[in-house]
Short mmCIF file of N, CA and C in Angstrom, two decimals:
data_model
loop_
_atom_site.label_atom_id
_atom_site.label_comp_id
_atom_site.label_asym_id
_atom_site.label_seq_id
_atom_site.Cartn_x
_atom_site.Cartn_y
_atom_site.Cartn_z
N MET E 978 -27.82 8.12 4.78
CA MET E 978 -26.78 7.27 5.29
C MET E 978 -26.86 6.13 5.30
N THR E 979 -26.24 5.55 6.17
CA THR E 979 -25.76 4.04 6.66
C THR E 979 -24.04 3.88 6.18
N LYS E 980 -23.39 4.26 7.28
CA LYS E 980 -21.77 3.66 6.73
C LYS E 980 -22.21 2.58 6.26
N ASN E 981 -23.01 1.85 6.40
CA ASN E 981 -22.80 0.02 5.69
C ASN E 981 -22.96 0.91 4.17
N ILE E 982 -24.82 1.36 4.48
CA ILE E 982 -24.43 1.49 3.13
C ILE E 982 -23.63 2.31 1.98
N ILE E 983 -22.67 3.74 2.12
CA ILE E 983 -21.82 4.78 1.79
C ILE E 983 -20.80 2.51 0.82
N VAL E 984 -19.89 2.81 2.48
CA VAL E 984 -18.98 1.71 1.49
C VAL E 984 -19.43 0.76 0.65
N TYR E 985 -20.69 -0.46 0.90
CA TYR E 985 -21.53 -0.99 -0.20
C TYR E 985 -21.30 -0.28 -1.52
N LYS E 986 -21.95 1.29 -2.21
CA LYS E 986 -22.10 1.84 -2.46
C LYS E 986 -20.74 2.01 -3.50
N ASP E 987 -19.33 3.03 -2.21
CA ASP E 987 -18.23 2.84 -3.04
C ASP E 987 -17.41 2.26 -3.68
N PHE E 988 -18.59 1.10 -2.61
CA PHE E 988 -17.16 -0.95 -3.64
C PHE E 988 -17.87 -1.16 -4.95
N ARG E 989 -19.34 -1.08 -5.12
CA ARG E 989 -20.03 -0.64 -6.78
C ARG E 989 -19.69 -0.01 -7.65
N ASP E 990 -19.81 1.60 -7.02
CA ASP E 990 -18.83 1.75 -7.86
C ASP E 990 -17.24 1.77 -8.64
N LYS E 991 -17.34 1.22 -7.86
CA LYS E 991 -15.83 0.75 -9.04
C LYS E 991 -15.33 -1.03 -9.35
N GLY E 992 -17.00 -1.15 -9.81
CA GLY E 992 -16.93 -2.59 -9.86
C GLY E 992 -16.60 -3.77 -9.61
N TYR E 993 -17.09 -3.39 -7.97
CA TYR E 993 -16.46 -4.87 -7.17
C TYR E 993 -18.45 -5.53 -7.13
N ILE E 994 -18.72 -7.00 -7.08
CA ILE E 994 -19.59 -7.89 -6.21
C ILE E 994 -19.32 -7.83 -4.85
N ILE E 995 -20.85 -6.91 -4.83
CA ILE E 995 -20.53 -7.29 -3.07
C ILE E 995 -21.56 -8.61 -2.06
N ASN E 996 -21.35 -9.20 -1.68
CA ASN E 996 -22.05 -9.80 -0.95
C ASN E 996 -22.10 -9.68 0.30
N PRO E 997 -23.70 -10.22 1.44
CA PRO E 997 -23.05 -9.97 2.59
C PRO E 997 -22.20 -11.32 3.72
N GLY E 998 -21.33 -11.03 3.59
CA GLY E 998 -20.40 -12.18 4.91
C GLY E 998 -20.82 -12.28 5.88
N ILE E 999 -21.07 -12.13 5.81
CA ILE E 999 -22.24 -12.83 7.66
C ILE E 999 -21.61 -14.63 8.05
N LYS E 1000 -21.71 -15.29 6.58
CA LYS E 1000 -21.32 -16.57 6.55
C LYS E 1000 -19.70 -16.67 7.03
N PHE E 1001 -18.17 -15.47 7.09
CA PHE E 1001 -17.57 -15.27 7.56
C PHE E 1001 -17.03 -14.28 8.33
N GLY E 1002 -17.84 -13.90 9.46
CA GLY E 1002 -18.47 -13.20 10.07
C GLY E 1002 -17.87 -11.66 10.27
N CYS E 1003 -18.64 -11.44 8.83
CA CYS E 1003 -17.80 -9.27 8.73
C CYS E 1003 -18.68 -8.97 7.73
N ASP E 1004 -19.04 -7.73 7.75
CA ASP E 1004 -20.45 -6.86 7.52
C ASP E 1004 -20.33 -7.80 5.75
N PHE E 1005 -19.60 -7.50 4.29
CA PHE E 1005 -19.29 -8.04 3.42
C PHE E 1005 -18.21 -8.06 2.96
N ALA E 1006 -19.29 -9.67 1.35
CA ALA E 1006 -17.73 -11.69 0.62
C ALA E 1006 -17.37 -9.71 -0.63
N VAL E 1007 -16.56 -9.05 -1.41
CA VAL E 1007 -16.33 -8.93 -1.81
C VAL E 1007 -15.76 -9.55 -2.80
N TYR E 1008 -16.24 -9.61 -4.22
CA TYR E 1008 -15.98 -10.42 -5.82
C TYR E 1008 -15.54 -9.67 -6.50
N GLN E 1009 -14.60 -10.53 -7.80
CA GLN E 1009 -13.99 -9.23 -9.10
C GLN E 1009 -14.96 -9.25 -10.05
N LYS E 1010 -15.03 -10.22 -9.81
CA LYS E 1010 -16.36 -11.38 -10.81
C LYS E 1010 -18.06 -11.76 -9.97
N GLY E 1011 -18.05 -11.71 -9.39
CA GLY E 1011 -19.09 -12.52 -8.16
C GLY E 1011 -19.27 -13.91 -8.52
N PRO E 1012 -20.06 -13.55 -7.01
CA PRO E 1012 -20.25 -15.93 -6.61
C PRO E 1012 -20.81 -16.00 -8.22
N GLY E 1013 -19.96 -18.28 -8.09
CA GLY E 1013 -20.46 -19.38 -8.86
C GLY E 1013 -18.98 -18.80 -9.49
N ILE E 1014 -18.90 -17.54 -10.36
CA ILE E 1014 -17.07 -17.32 -11.15
C ILE E 1014 -16.67 -16.73 -10.61
N ASP E 1015 -16.55 -16.97 -9.41
CA ASP E 1015 -15.15 -16.50 -8.75
C ASP E 1015 -15.23 -16.73 -7.56
N HIS E 1016 -13.82 -16.96 -5.85
CA HIS E 1016 -14.55 -16.40 -5.01
C HIS E 1016 -14.00 -15.65 -4.60
N ALA E 1017 -14.79 -14.77 -3.19
CA ALA E 1017 -14.50 -13.39 -2.75
C ALA E 1017 -12.46 -13.26 -2.28
N PRO E 1018 -12.11 -12.61 -3.33
CA PRO E 1018 -10.45 -12.54 -2.28
C PRO E 1018 -10.75 -11.49 -0.95
N TYR E 1019 -11.86 -10.89 -0.96
CA TYR E 1019 -11.85 -9.79 0.53
C TYR E 1019 -12.46 -10.25 1.06
N LEU E 1020 -12.36 -9.97 2.68
CA LEU E 1020 -13.35 -9.61 3.10
C LEU E 1020 -13.97 -8.66 3.87
N LEU E 1021 -14.51 -7.90 3.69
CA LEU E 1021 -14.96 -6.42 4.45
C LEU E 1021 -15.73 -6.10 5.64
N GLN E 1022 -14.64 -5.54 6.96
CA GLN E 1022 -15.82 -4.88 7.92
C GLN E 1022 -15.95 -3.54 8.37
N VAL E 1023 -17.37 -2.93 8.08
CA VAL E 1023 -17.10 -1.79 8.14
C VAL E 1023 -17.04 -1.13 9.35
N TYR E 1024 -16.28 0.03 9.47
CA TYR E 1024 -16.06 0.99 11.33
C TYR E 1024 -16.62 2.38 10.78
N ASN E 1025 -17.46 3.09 11.97
CA ASN E 1025 -16.94 4.34 12.20
C ASN E 1025 -15.90 4.68 12.69
N SER E 1026 -14.86 6.32 12.30
CA SER E 1026 -13.39 6.42 12.74
C SER E 1026 -14.26 6.33 14.24
N THR E 1027 -14.67 7.06 14.53
CA THR E 1027 -15.25 6.35 16.26
C THR E 1027 -15.92 5.24 16.96
N ASP E 1028 -15.58 5.03 15.94
CA ASP E 1028 -15.39 3.29 17.14
C ASP E 1028 -14.07 2.75 17.26
N THR E 1029 -14.41 1.50 18.28
CA THR E 1029 -12.72 1.40 18.77
C THR E 1029 -13.04 0.31 18.45
N MET E 1030 -11.57 -0.32 18.79
CA MET E 1030 -11.30 -2.36 17.80
C MET E 1030 -10.85 -2.40 19.19
N SER E 1031 -11.31 -3.49 19.21
CA SER E 1031 -9.69 -4.05 20.15
C SER E 1031 -9.10 -4.93 19.57
N ALA E 1032 -7.20 -5.01 19.37
CA ALA E 1032 -6.80 -5.85 19.20
C ALA E 1032 -6.84 -7.00 19.15
N THR E 1033 -7.43 -7.66 19.71
CA THR E 1033 -7.79 -9.22 19.52
C THR E 1033 -9.66 -9.06 19.09
N SER E 1034 -9.82 -8.41 18.47
CA SER E 1034 -11.41 -9.00 17.27
C SER E 1034 -10.56 -8.33 15.87
N VAL E 1035 -9.43 -7.20 15.37
CA VAL E 1035 -8.40 -7.31 14.16
C VAL E 1035 -8.34 -9.18 13.89
N VAL E 1036 -7.32 -9.67 15.86
CA VAL E 1036 -6.42 -10.34 15.35
C VAL E 1036 -7.59 -11.51 14.78
N LEU E 1037 -8.59 -12.29 15.36
CA LEU E 1037 -9.58 -13.11 14.97
C LEU E 1037 -10.20 -12.65 14.30
N ALA E 1038 -10.24 -11.47 14.07
CA ALA E 1038 -10.91 -10.90 12.08
C ALA E 1038 -9.51 -12.27 10.16
N GLY E 1039 -9.15 -11.07 11.44
CA GLY E 1039 -7.73 -11.16 10.34
C GLY E 1039 -6.81 -12.24 10.31
N ARG E 1040 -7.68 -13.36 11.24
CA ARG E 1040 -6.71 -15.50 11.29
C ARG E 1040 -7.81 -15.98 10.74
N LEU E 1041 -8.93 -15.52 10.38
CA LEU E 1041 -9.94 -15.97 10.43
C LEU E 1041 -10.48 -15.78 8.74
N ALA E 1042 -9.56 -15.21 8.34
CA ALA E 1042 -9.38 -14.22 6.43
C ALA E 1042 -8.84 -15.34 5.94
N THR E 1043 -7.69 -15.33 6.76
CA THR E 1043 -6.26 -16.36 6.22
C THR E 1043 -6.83 -17.22 5.80
N THR E 1044 -7.44 -17.98 7.33
CA THR E 1044 -7.92 -19.09 7.22
C THR E 1044 -9.02 -20.03 5.94
N VAL E 1045 -9.77 -18.46 5.93
CA VAL E 1045 -10.58 -18.94 3.82
C VAL E 1045 -9.53 -18.08 2.88
N ARG E 1046 -8.59 -18.31 3.23
CA ARG E 1046 -7.73 -17.18 1.78
C ARG E 1046 -8.16 -15.96 2.06
N LYS E 1047 -8.85 -14.75 2.42
CA LYS E 1047 -9.09 -14.40 1.99
C LYS E 1047 -7.84 -12.49 2.32
N GLN E 1048 -8.47 -11.36 2.12
CA GLN E 1048 -7.09 -10.50 2.24
C GLN E 1048 -8.56 -9.77 3.46
N PHE E 1049 -8.56 -9.60 4.85
CA PHE E 1049 -9.72 -8.62 5.66
C PHE E 1049 -8.91 -7.17 5.02
N ILE E 1050 -10.14 -6.81 4.98
CA ILE E 1050 -9.72 -5.04 4.58
C ILE E 1050 -10.71 -3.94 6.42
N LEU E 1051 -10.32 -3.66 6.46
CA LEU E 1051 -11.21 -2.61 7.88
C LEU E 1051 -11.68 -1.58 6.74
N ALA E 1052 -12.97 -1.43 6.59
CA ALA E 1052 -13.24 0.01 5.50
C ALA E 1052 -13.92 1.69 6.95
N ILE E 1053 -13.29 2.04 6.27
CA ILE E 1053 -13.84 3.34 8.06
C ILE E 1053 -14.52 4.86 6.57
N PRO E 1054 -15.48 4.94 6.89
CA PRO E 1054 -16.31 6.06 5.51
C PRO E 1054 -15.68 7.39 6.73
N LYS E 1055 -15.13 8.64 5.52
CA LYS E 1055 -15.54 9.92 6.27
C LYS E 1055 -15.29 11.48 5.48
N GLY E 1056 -16.75 11.27 5.75
CA GLY E 1056 -17.51 12.57 4.01
C GLY E 1056 -17.56 11.23 3.25
N ASN E 1057 -16.94 11.84 1.92
CA ASN E 1057 -16.80 11.52 1.14
C ASN E 1057 -16.06 10.15 0.50
N LYS E 1058 -15.84 10.29 1.17
CA LYS E 1058 -13.63 9.11 1.26
C LYS E 1058 -13.96 8.01 2.53
N ILE E 1059 -13.57 6.50 2.04
CA ILE E 1059 -13.39 5.37 2.76
C ILE E 1059 -12.01 5.51 2.57
N ASP E 1060 -11.57 4.71 3.83
CA ASP E 1060 -10.47 4.53 4.13
C ASP E 1060 -10.52 3.00 4.48
N CYS E 1061 -9.78 2.17 3.18
CA CYS E 1061 -9.48 0.96 3.70
C CYS E 1061 -8.06 0.87 4.41
N LEU E 1062 -8.09 -0.18 5.24
CA LEU E 1062 -6.85 -0.73 5.92
C LEU E 1062 -6.43 -2.23 5.77
N ALA E 1063 -6.31 -2.70 4.41
CA ALA E 1063 -6.23 -3.66 4.67
C ALA E 1063 -4.86 -4.35 4.99
N LEU E 1064 -6.08 -5.83 5.64
CA LEU E 1064 -4.23 -6.77 6.87
C LEU E 1064 -4.00 -8.47 5.48
N ASP E 1065 -1.95 -8.35 6.14
CA ASP E 1065 -1.66 -8.87 5.73
C ASP E 1065 -1.50 -9.65 6.52
N TRP E 1066 -1.95 -11.74 6.73
CA TRP E 1066 -1.08 -12.43 7.82
C TRP E 1066 -0.08 -13.29 6.51
N TRP E 1067 1.18 -13.53 7.58
CA TRP E 1067 1.80 -13.42 7.04
C TRP E 1067 2.74 -15.08 8.56
N ARG E 1068 3.50 -15.97 8.21
CA ARG E 1068 4.37 -17.00 9.40
C ARG E 1068 5.77 -16.82 9.28
N ALA E 1069 6.10 -16.13 10.52
CA ALA E 1069 6.80 -15.75 10.97
C ALA E 1069 8.11 -16.80 10.81
#
């Protein structure tokens, strides 16, 4: 299975509704109830544990998520486990 399918299945198994996140520049938009019922509170980007992430790409994703009032989550599949890192942004 690809990393995206592994993460998709994990979030679906937890009861979330998953849609493509292309319009937000990420892999998935994650809903608690579903499109048309609620807004997606999370934007999800899937990485391999060996992928490199630049600080700029993380900041860009976080700023976009904040602009559309969503939380940005990095999901990293490791075997049967998914490590998730949720980023919150605030004004100093």
